XYZ file of C-alpha atoms in Angstrom:
655
model
C 0.000 0.000 0.000
C 0.935 3.630 -0.451
C -0.896 6.049 1.832
C -1.146 9.632 2.983
C -3.518 10.980 5.657
C -5.796 7.944 5.623
C -6.694 7.653 9.308
C -10.444 7.434 8.554
C -10.333 4.539 6.092
C -7.112 2.667 6.829
C -8.545 0.571 9.708
C -11.311 -0.835 7.493
C -8.816 -1.779 4.786
C -6.353 -3.429 7.175
C -9.108 -5.225 9.074
C -10.162 -6.773 5.764
C -6.707 -8.256 4.984
C -5.052 -8.931 8.318
C -6.207 -12.583 8.365
C -5.169 -13.153 4.752
C -1.823 -11.401 4.404
C 1.489 -12.801 5.688
C 2.890 -9.266 5.711
C 1.506 -5.758 5.322
C 3.836 -3.214 3.725
C 2.872 0.447 3.851
C 4.771 3.277 2.181
C 3.739 6.648 3.626
C 4.142 9.700 1.379
C 3.831 12.415 4.037
C 0.950 11.809 6.449
C 0.240 14.446 9.094
C -2.602 12.610 10.856
C -2.699 9.252 12.752
C -2.096 7.114 9.640
C 1.341 5.855 10.756
C 0.157 5.142 14.283
C -2.744 3.065 12.944
C -0.430 1.151 10.586
C 1.837 0.098 13.444
C -1.188 -1.202 15.387
C -1.594 -3.791 12.608
C 2.111 -4.743 12.719
C 2.629 -3.272 9.263
C 6.124 -2.718 7.901
C 6.169 1.071 7.551
C 8.432 3.079 5.222
C 8.615 6.799 4.380
C 8.817 8.032 0.792
C 9.002 11.608 -0.508
C 6.049 12.239 -2.834
C 7.126 13.122 -6.387
C 3.786 13.259 -8.245
C 4.450 9.725 -9.474
C 2.300 6.859 -8.220
C 4.409 4.239 -10.006
C 7.553 5.364 -8.170
C 5.810 5.056 -4.800
C 4.317 1.672 -5.717
C 7.729 0.354 -6.779
C 9.207 1.471 -3.470
C 6.634 -0.677 -1.675
C 7.431 -3.706 -3.880
C 11.114 -3.476 -2.927
C 10.247 -4.390 0.664
C 7.976 -7.343 -0.127
C 9.207 -10.824 0.792
C 6.081 -12.909 0.117
C 5.277 -15.234 -2.768
C 2.367 -13.082 -3.988
C 1.808 -9.314 -3.979
C -1.641 -7.767 -3.650
C -1.850 -3.993 -4.052
C -4.621 -2.055 -2.311
C -5.496 1.577 -1.607
C -6.724 2.710 1.791
C -10.239 3.324 0.469
C -10.477 -0.282 -0.734
C -11.185 -3.462 1.162
C -11.888 -7.174 0.759
C -15.054 -8.973 1.816
C -14.908 -11.526 4.602
C -17.243 -13.771 2.586
C -14.504 -14.083 -0.057
C -11.715 -15.291 2.286
C -12.082 -18.949 1.336
C -11.909 -18.067 -2.385
C -8.748 -16.021 -1.849
C -7.036 -18.786 0.113
C -8.076 -21.471 -2.334
C -6.767 -19.487 -5.307
C -3.440 -18.499 -3.731
C -2.759 -22.030 -2.489
C -3.475 -23.676 -5.855
C -2.164 -21.123 -8.366
C 1.415 -21.496 -9.544
C 3.324 -18.196 -10.017
C 4.259 -17.548 -13.659
C 6.772 -14.840 -14.480
C 4.791 -13.321 -17.379
C 1.316 -13.466 -15.787
C -0.502 -10.955 -13.545
C -4.114 -11.100 -12.411
C -6.932 -8.666 -13.140
C -9.624 -8.353 -10.475
C -13.004 -6.603 -10.607
C -13.091 -3.493 -8.430
C -16.631 -2.752 -7.241
C -16.922 1.038 -7.118
C -19.428 2.884 -4.941
C -19.804 6.330 -6.486
C -23.007 7.893 -5.117
C -23.637 10.998 -3.045
C -24.557 9.112 0.118
C -23.681 5.727 1.523
C -27.296 4.527 1.230
C -27.704 5.888 -2.312
C -24.620 4.458 -3.949
C -24.268 4.040 -7.670
C -22.374 0.790 -8.237
C -20.003 0.208 -11.140
C -17.184 -2.224 -11.783
C -13.787 -1.768 -13.345
C -10.979 -4.280 -13.964
C -7.656 -3.553 -12.285
C -4.520 -5.696 -12.311
C -3.507 -5.832 -8.658
C -2.266 -9.364 -7.946
C 1.061 -10.689 -9.262
C 3.939 -12.983 -8.257
C 6.915 -11.499 -6.436
C 10.555 -11.773 -7.643
C 9.574 -12.040 -11.344
C 10.731 -8.596 -12.503
C 7.206 -7.151 -12.499
C 6.945 -3.481 -11.542
C 4.815 -0.357 -12.127
C 5.034 2.332 -14.799
C 2.986 5.493 -15.621
C 2.815 8.305 -13.036
C -0.997 8.081 -12.587
C -3.335 5.081 -12.806
C -0.107 3.139 -12.882
C 0.224 -0.097 -14.851
C 2.292 -3.248 -14.334
C 5.018 -4.152 -16.798
C 8.034 -6.437 -17.308
C 9.692 -3.964 -19.726
C 12.694 -5.583 -21.429
C 11.914 -8.982 -19.888
C 8.972 -9.390 -22.296
C 5.229 -8.894 -22.464
C 3.145 -9.178 -19.306
C -0.119 -11.062 -19.777
C -3.250 -10.452 -17.735
C -5.642 -13.130 -16.501
C -9.078 -12.202 -15.156
C -10.147 -13.823 -11.892
C -13.371 -13.498 -9.901
C -11.968 -12.136 -6.640
C -13.504 -8.768 -5.785
C -11.976 -5.607 -4.381
C -14.428 -3.017 -3.020
C -13.761 0.697 -3.490
C -15.397 3.850 -2.082
C -12.754 6.360 -3.137
C -14.908 8.244 -5.601
C -17.879 8.900 -3.374
C -18.398 12.648 -3.670
C -17.697 13.399 -0.020
C -14.482 11.375 -0.222
C -13.303 13.204 -3.343
C -13.918 16.530 -1.646
C -11.937 15.499 1.434
C -8.931 14.312 -0.530
C -8.901 16.927 -3.316
C -8.175 13.995 -5.578
C -9.369 15.713 -8.704
C -6.927 18.604 -8.401
C -4.043 16.298 -7.529
C -4.744 13.907 -10.388
C -5.241 16.689 -12.920
C -1.846 18.181 -12.077
C -0.229 14.841 -12.925
C -2.192 14.481 -16.165
C -1.317 18.031 -17.196
C 2.367 17.284 -16.704
C 2.054 14.136 -18.829
C 0.250 16.025 -21.610
C 2.904 18.717 -21.542
C 5.521 16.085 -22.356
C 3.272 14.323 -24.909
C 3.382 11.230 -22.718
C -0.271 10.054 -22.939
C -1.088 6.459 -23.889
C -4.553 5.204 -24.883
C -5.011 3.985 -21.342
C -4.036 7.404 -19.975
C -6.703 9.068 -22.117
C -9.233 6.583 -20.735
C -8.289 7.319 -17.129
C -8.294 11.057 -17.796
C -11.791 10.630 -19.267
C -12.835 8.939 -16.026
C -11.402 11.860 -14.094
C -13.440 14.370 -16.087
C -16.544 12.203 -15.790
C -16.317 12.113 -12.010
C -15.894 15.904 -12.113
C -19.137 16.158 -14.214
C -17.260 17.608 -17.205
C -18.993 15.512 -19.851
C -17.567 17.194 -22.950
C -13.965 16.677 -21.867
C -14.729 13.119 -20.751
C -16.153 12.350 -24.212
C -13.125 13.849 -25.953
C -10.747 11.743 -23.846
C -12.730 8.535 -24.328
C -12.794 9.102 -28.094
C -9.016 9.564 -28.131
C -8.560 6.424 -26.028
C -10.577 4.289 -28.449
C -8.826 5.381 -31.647
C -6.052 2.789 -31.795
C -6.989 0.497 -28.945
C -6.904 -3.289 -28.869
C -10.413 -4.371 -27.885
C -8.869 -7.189 -25.817
C -7.533 -4.609 -23.361
C -9.278 -5.091 -20.037
C -10.249 -1.424 -19.812
C -11.544 -1.145 -23.407
C -15.212 -2.122 -22.791
C -15.348 0.195 -19.775
C -14.186 3.082 -21.930
C -16.641 2.143 -24.682
C -19.670 1.819 -22.379
C -18.671 5.030 -20.595
C -18.592 6.875 -23.915
C -21.940 5.452 -25.043
C -23.505 6.416 -21.694
C -22.334 10.006 -22.110
C -23.694 10.110 -25.656
C -27.057 8.989 -24.245
C -26.913 11.751 -21.631
C -26.289 14.335 -24.328
C -28.976 12.856 -26.633
C -26.414 12.177 -29.379
C -28.216 9.021 -30.409
C -26.595 8.863 -33.814
C -23.240 8.319 -32.080
C -24.820 5.838 -29.668
C -25.907 3.870 -32.731
C -22.472 4.102 -34.361
C -20.495 2.854 -31.364
C -23.098 0.265 -30.337
C -23.253 -1.338 -33.782
C -19.602 -1.029 -34.759
C -17.842 -1.775 -31.483
C -20.086 -2.838 -28.612
C -21.669 -5.522 -30.817
C -18.368 -7.424 -30.544
C -19.390 -8.096 -26.934
C -22.865 -9.408 -27.758
C -22.199 -12.458 -25.597
C -22.695 -10.172 -22.570
C -25.944 -8.742 -21.192
C -24.556 -5.181 -21.333
C -24.791 -5.055 -25.136
C -28.428 -6.166 -25.230
C -29.502 -3.812 -22.428
C -27.824 -0.828 -24.105
C -29.352 -1.793 -27.449
C -32.739 -2.042 -25.734
C -32.364 1.440 -24.236
C -31.492 2.710 -27.705
C -34.666 1.188 -29.183
C -36.801 2.407 -26.280
C -35.466 5.957 -26.548
C -36.680 6.089 -30.135
C -40.079 4.554 -29.279
C -39.450 1.061 -30.714
C -40.924 -0.619 -27.644
C -41.401 -4.153 -28.966
C -37.788 -4.302 -30.165
C -36.605 -2.847 -26.857
C -38.469 -5.501 -24.886
C -36.901 -8.259 -26.979
C -33.460 -6.851 -26.192
C -34.174 -6.638 -22.460
C -35.422 -10.226 -22.381
C -32.312 -11.320 -24.278
C -30.091 -9.468 -21.796
C -31.676 -11.394 -18.918
C -31.374 -14.657 -20.851
C -27.686 -14.072 -21.715
C -26.886 -13.258 -18.085
C -28.644 -16.408 -16.869
C -26.766 -18.551 -19.402
C -23.413 -17.096 -18.349
C -24.257 -17.638 -14.688
C -25.208 -21.266 -15.377
C -21.779 -21.803 -16.966
C -20.019 -20.040 -14.059
C -18.797 -17.247 -16.359
C -18.502 -13.548 -15.581
C -22.098 -12.374 -15.761
C -21.622 -8.787 -16.883
C -19.119 -6.949 -19.018
C -19.038 -3.552 -17.271
C -22.232 -2.710 -15.411
C -23.703 -5.238 -12.906
C -27.226 -3.804 -13.137
C -27.322 -4.392 -16.922
C -27.575 -8.130 -16.316
C -30.900 -8.048 -14.466
C -32.070 -4.960 -12.568
C -31.968 -2.428 -15.405
C -33.577 -4.613 -18.111
C -36.260 -5.798 -15.668
C -37.136 -2.278 -14.498
C -37.382 -1.109 -18.091
C -39.489 -4.125 -19.022
C -41.857 -3.300 -16.167
C -42.308 0.288 -17.353
C -42.918 -0.820 -20.936
C -45.364 -3.554 -19.973
C -47.326 -1.030 -17.913
C -47.322 1.457 -20.809
C -48.586 -1.231 -23.165
C -51.232 -2.353 -20.630
C -49.709 -5.809 -20.264
C -50.121 -5.500 -16.520
C -49.734 -9.166 -15.645
C -46.278 -9.287 -17.230
C -45.339 -6.072 -15.437
C -46.360 -7.530 -12.075
C -44.592 -10.816 -12.856
C -41.280 -9.019 -13.441
C -41.728 -6.736 -10.446
C -42.182 -9.846 -8.319
C -39.050 -11.413 -9.830
C -37.078 -8.260 -9.078
C -38.319 -8.187 -5.508
C -37.475 -11.861 -4.995
C -33.920 -11.091 -6.062
C -33.613 -8.016 -3.832
C -36.480 -7.538 -1.398
C -34.821 -4.537 0.275
C -35.663 -2.161 -2.579
C -38.500 0.031 -1.239
C -39.254 1.673 -4.610
C -39.910 -1.689 -6.278
C -42.016 -2.804 -3.318
C -44.026 0.433 -3.443
C -44.747 0.047 -7.137
C -45.810 -3.589 -6.757
C -48.040 -3.090 -3.719
C -49.621 0.083 -5.100
C -50.798 -1.727 -8.220
C -51.822 -4.954 -6.468
C -53.906 -3.173 -3.846
C -56.110 -1.660 -6.570
C -56.443 -4.911 -8.517
C -56.562 -7.700 -5.929
C -57.896 -8.439 -2.456
C -55.886 -7.462 0.636
C -55.623 -11.137 1.637
C -54.087 -12.020 -1.744
C -51.602 -9.147 -1.505
C -50.571 -10.165 2.009
C -50.213 -13.798 0.925
C -47.864 -12.813 -1.913
C -45.772 -10.502 0.273
C -45.419 -13.173 2.948
C -43.833 -15.460 0.362
C -41.164 -12.841 -0.315
C -40.690 -11.494 3.231
C -40.417 -13.003 6.683
C -42.641 -10.924 8.965
C -40.901 -12.497 11.959
C -37.909 -10.450 10.854
C -38.275 -7.012 12.439
C -36.644 -5.177 9.511
C -38.871 -6.917 6.948
C -42.007 -6.252 8.956
C -41.144 -2.581 9.466
C -40.512 -2.179 5.733
C -43.874 -3.731 4.839
C -45.632 -1.632 7.460
C -44.004 1.594 6.233
C -44.843 0.897 2.582
C -48.454 0.042 3.509
C -48.605 3.290 5.473
C -47.247 5.395 2.623
C -49.750 3.806 0.227
C -52.683 4.322 2.599
C -53.690 0.640 2.660
C -55.572 0.205 5.923
C -55.947 -3.602 5.761
C -52.209 -4.081 5.246
C -51.365 -1.490 7.886
C -53.486 -3.272 10.501
C -52.058 -6.668 9.553
C -48.415 -5.613 9.917
C -49.184 -3.388 12.895
C -49.820 -6.529 14.945
C -46.226 -7.684 14.358
C -44.194 -4.492 14.764
C -45.190 -3.894 18.387
C -44.278 -0.459 19.711
C -45.064 2.674 17.704
C -42.525 4.789 19.578
C -40.200 4.826 16.583
C -42.764 6.425 14.276
C -42.092 9.952 13.074
C -44.792 12.607 13.356
C -45.408 12.166 9.616
C -46.007 8.419 10.007
C -48.155 8.996 13.112
C -50.273 11.395 11.059
C -50.543 8.834 8.258
C -51.521 6.103 10.707
C -54.185 8.252 12.368
C -55.778 9.184 9.032
C -55.637 5.669 7.588
C -57.100 4.015 10.688
C -59.732 6.745 11.142
C -58.324 7.642 14.578
C -59.357 11.261 15.128
C -58.103 11.382 18.723
C -54.619 10.283 17.713
C -54.638 12.798 14.838
C -55.540 15.650 17.211
C -52.832 14.740 19.713
C -49.887 14.585 17.307
C -47.262 17.218 18.062
C -44.633 18.505 15.633
C -42.413 20.075 18.267
C -38.696 19.337 17.799
C -39.375 17.623 14.467
C -36.904 18.298 11.668
C -38.411 17.547 8.267
C -37.086 18.279 4.801
C -39.235 20.215 2.325
C -40.752 17.100 0.702
C -41.673 15.507 4.021
C -43.143 18.794 5.247
C -45.470 18.768 2.260
C -46.364 15.121 2.903
C -47.151 15.910 6.541
C -49.332 18.822 5.449
C -51.187 16.472 3.060
C -52.051 14.127 5.935
C -53.163 17.069 8.067
C -55.282 18.398 5.189
C -56.896 14.996 4.561
C -57.714 14.677 8.260
C -59.118 18.189 8.323
C -61.395 17.416 5.358
C -62.325 13.954 6.641
C -63.274 15.194 10.128
C -64.308 18.757 9.172
C -61.680 20.161 11.539
C -59.648 23.015 10.080
C -58.140 24.120 13.428
C -55.664 21.241 13.613
C -54.556 22.006 10.046
C -53.875 25.637 10.974
C -51.894 24.467 14.008
C -49.754 22.188 11.820
C -49.087 24.971 9.309
C -47.634 27.205 12.024
C -44.874 24.640 12.575
C -43.889 24.106 8.925
C -41.579 26.201 6.755
C -42.680 25.043 3.308
C -43.441 28.156 1.219
C -46.400 26.525 -0.531
C -48.181 25.410 2.640
C -49.868 28.708 3.682
C -51.741 29.191 0.386
C -52.646 25.493 0.251
C -54.051 25.774 3.760
C -56.095 28.808 2.785
C -57.615 26.746 -0.053
C -58.499 23.760 2.195
C -59.906 25.915 5.003
C -62.063 27.785 2.504
C -63.437 24.479 1.259
C -64.196 23.185 4.770
C -65.900 26.430 5.810
C -67.645 26.663 2.414
C -66.128 30.063 1.752
C -64.988 31.493 -1.558
C -61.912 29.771 -2.968
C -58.966 31.592 -4.558
C -59.282 32.193 -8.292
C -58.901 29.418 -10.871
C -55.305 30.336 -11.696
C -54.243 29.729 -8.075
C -55.907 26.299 -8.111
C -54.121 25.452 -11.349
C -50.722 26.510 -10.036
C -51.112 24.269 -6.973
C -52.779 21.341 -8.750
C -49.904 18.909 -8.076
C -50.154 19.371 -4.297
C -53.968 19.290 -4.368
C -53.731 16.038 -6.329
C -51.861 14.480 -3.378
C -54.821 15.351 -1.129
C -57.328 13.935 -3.602
C -55.311 10.736 -3.986
C -55.159 10.221 -0.220
C -58.913 10.755 0.150
C -59.401 8.101 -2.533
C -57.000 5.676 -0.817
C -58.734 5.935 2.568
C -62.015 5.283 0.696
C -63.688 8.508 1.779
C -65.358 8.705 -1.621
C -67.956 11.276 -0.534
C -65.257 13.777 0.469
C -63.198 12.784 -2.570
C -66.044 13.707 -4.938
C -66.707 16.914 -3.011
C -63.025 17.830 -3.181
C -62.833 17.253 -6.953
C -65.974 19.294 -7.599
C -64.699 22.214 -5.530
C -61.028 22.146 -6.610
C -61.692 21.211 -10.202
C -59.122 22.327 -12.747
C -57.912 20.665 -15.924
C -54.487 20.162 -14.334
C -55.978 18.286 -11.372
C -58.329 16.168 -13.497
C -55.489 15.206 -15.863
C -53.343 14.066 -12.943
C -56.167 12.003 -11.473
C -56.997 10.419 -14.828
C -53.364 9.461 -15.393
C -53.061 8.108 -11.839
C -56.073 5.850 -12.308
C -54.855 4.758 -15.733
C -51.479 3.786 -14.267
C -53.195 1.632 -11.641
C -55.299 -0.178 -14.270
C -58.473 1.536 -13.028
C -59.291 2.063 -16.673
C -63.006 2.814 -16.371
C -62.394 5.617 -13.866
C -59.554 6.989 -15.977
C -61.675 6.985 -19.144
C -64.490 8.848 -17.352
C -62.084 11.658 -16.517
C -60.502 11.546 -19.973
C -63.979 11.924 -21.519
C -64.605 15.085 -19.520
C -61.232 16.508 -20.530
C -61.740 15.505 -24.162
C -65.103 17.252 -24.331
C -63.473 20.395 -22.947
C -60.356 19.965 -25.137
C -58.135 20.046 -22.042
C -56.195 16.769 -22.306
C -52.556 17.299 -21.358
C -49.563 15.606 -22.964
C -49.483 12.559 -20.675
C -53.234 12.027 -21.045
C -52.965 12.165 -24.838
C -50.143 9.599 -24.828
C -52.063 7.296 -22.482
C -55.143 7.511 -24.678
C -52.987 6.775 -27.710
C -51.595 3.655 -26.038
C -55.075 2.612 -24.879
C -56.490 2.841 -28.404
C -53.544 0.887 -29.831
C -54.286 -1.884 -27.339
C -57.940 -1.818 -28.448
C -56.809 -1.910 -32.108
C -58.360 1.477 -32.850
C -55.278 2.596 -34.726
C -56.691 5.665 -36.452
C -57.909 7.070 -33.125
C -54.546 6.201 -31.557
C -52.692 8.121 -34.250
C -54.978 11.094 -33.626
C -54.069 11.239 -29.932
C -50.356 10.746 -30.638
C -50.555 13.503 -33.239
C -52.042 15.950 -30.717
C -49.349 14.987 -28.207
C -46.621 15.709 -30.747
C -48.215 19.072 -31.492
C -47.872 19.912 -27.795
C -44.310 18.589 -27.504
C -42.762 18.152 -30.980
C -39.368 17.168 -29.536
C -40.733 13.956 -28.001
C -38.841 11.631 -30.315
C -40.183 8.355 -28.943
C -43.733 9.118 -30.117
C -42.951 9.361 -33.816
C -42.567 5.603 -34.296
C -46.143 4.950 -33.125
C -47.424 8.065 -34.848
C -45.985 7.094 -38.229
C -46.839 3.418 -37.820
C -50.549 3.923 -37.075
C -51.333 6.979 -39.194
C -53.115 6.713 -42.529
C -51.053 7.016 -45.721
C -51.518 10.752 -46.110
C -50.580 11.449 -42.517
C -47.655 9.014 -42.599
C -45.911 11.114 -45.211
C -46.486 14.303 -43.215
C -45.181 12.781 -39.983
C -42.104 11.305 -41.680
C -41.325 14.778 -43.016
C -41.925 16.310 -39.589
C -39.689 13.740 -37.880
C -36.902 14.329 -40.423
C -37.144 18.070 -39.867
C -37.172 17.825 -36.065
C -34.459 15.147 -35.819
C -32.255 15.211 -38.956
C -29.372 13.696 -36.974
C -31.409 10.563 -36.198
C -32.672 9.749 -39.682
C -29.596 7.653 -40.507
C -29.750 5.517 -37.366
C -29.921 2.081 -38.951
C -33.159 0.775 -37.452
C -34.846 4.181 -37.818
C -33.836 4.400 -41.471
C -35.098 0.864 -42.135
C -38.427 1.638 -40.493
C -38.918 4.872 -42.454
C -38.077 3.119 -45.724
C -40.651 0.411 -44.963
C -43.300 3.019 -44.218
C -42.512 4.883 -47.446
C -43.047 1.644 -49.374
C -46.429 1.271 -47.725
C -47.343 4.825 -48.708
C -46.509 3.967 -52.324
C -48.588 0.826 -52.135
C -45.709 -1.625 -51.731
C -45.604 -4.556 -49.348
C -43.890 -4.645 -45.964
């Protein structure tokens, strides 16, 4: 190891290796904190080295002091997993050191803003190699192993993980890594000393710093003359494609996906990325085929004990499944959507967003007993954490039967926040509890303040008690809350409401109140609320909410009102287009899609359906409109093929 001022993370790293390593060698490059003291507590061999802006030089100093058969290189912000100890020991005991062979390991990177919201990526790094074979480091940053004049060094991939948190945003800020690394890169560029790999690592540096344009430029330079067998090559390629997606440069996504990423079609990553490409352009059926193939490829590789993913772990299951779910819901194939949500939850039942989506839909389409039965197959309610999760989700979704069922198992309610107490009181129709809830000493963020106000407003409407609502408002700092309260109090007291424009501007928050009244089954107050607060914005949101939950009849009733008043919004028009496609009313579907495109002409994923279902005269117009709006996308291969097929149909040819 080489370290400097690593007192916070060094103990975790050393704890993770102390039972595996015969010796721990640490080269310190100028620590001013307790790093050295901590190292000695682990009986590490400690050496000082003057920092010279050259990681390879410091690494090579550490190698000089190694006496073991194998060398493993780690950074202080990395660690090994205890669950992998047996694999490490088995490999090191069986493997025979070869002078021209080093080992590439997957590094699992946690790169999110917060520890509980990590983004997870993987990258291959060669960190394990035999000692006394003339292997050493070169390159001043993101250093690489070499044998130089002794001959080529080959790299073998092995499935032993290293875990890394060094690029979490807080960690980068603490270490000023970006500035330090950039100074080294700038020195290398000054001396024209940049290899393809260096351009890749510099691209990573810019990407972590959110400088997408520079990251793209570096990735493009890295890929110019690169051997695709290089371990880092697919990571560079996928990184570049991801940035092109972010910048909506779909023509370049198509170019690199077809020309280069297709060479890795035996991995799920290719099929997931291809599916996202199709989906972005509105080719939903093709996208779904790609997502299903991604899952299939990953399962086949797993069955053969091969590396499951190429670059991104989530591309092998989570991402394609989540996208399948969204598409199935859009296409009204609800049973398939629920099937895949259940599969996702069985694989990782700690994901509250997936659980919320599943339970929300099921509770509107099945009996409470059936929902509970399904959840109890996935969760163990004897487990306190599982039971609390199910209770909290049931509470958020306003499902009284589920709340009462899980309430019996969680015991004490002392841990509930004031927001959850308010939810519980409203859902269980407990007016006394609702009146007694105090917000004193409660610290809530802006979103939770609004949610708490919603529960107070629903209670106030449900029990005709505006005084408690006014009391709650006095203890909240959300800027929207006072005017919202004025609106609700006016409704309860049957006074004049603010003008229509005010109701429209606060429709999203008023929708939350309406939804909660619907969920607690106070349909009388729900109808009263809609009649009083009625605006096209509110009715559109309700219609789309009911449509999403497969409450199609209710949604269509609201859509009919909006249609008669010519007040359908973009989302409503798209939903009606999809609904009419599913009913095989293609001309009507094209009409709704056409109106949606008139509202938002830059919505590229609608043009496929619009062109496909329009009559011949309209097809030609929409093809022209698409070409004018998106000239850069016309030559995307599958888009071009589709347009050519549609032109043949216009001319009377056969598809």
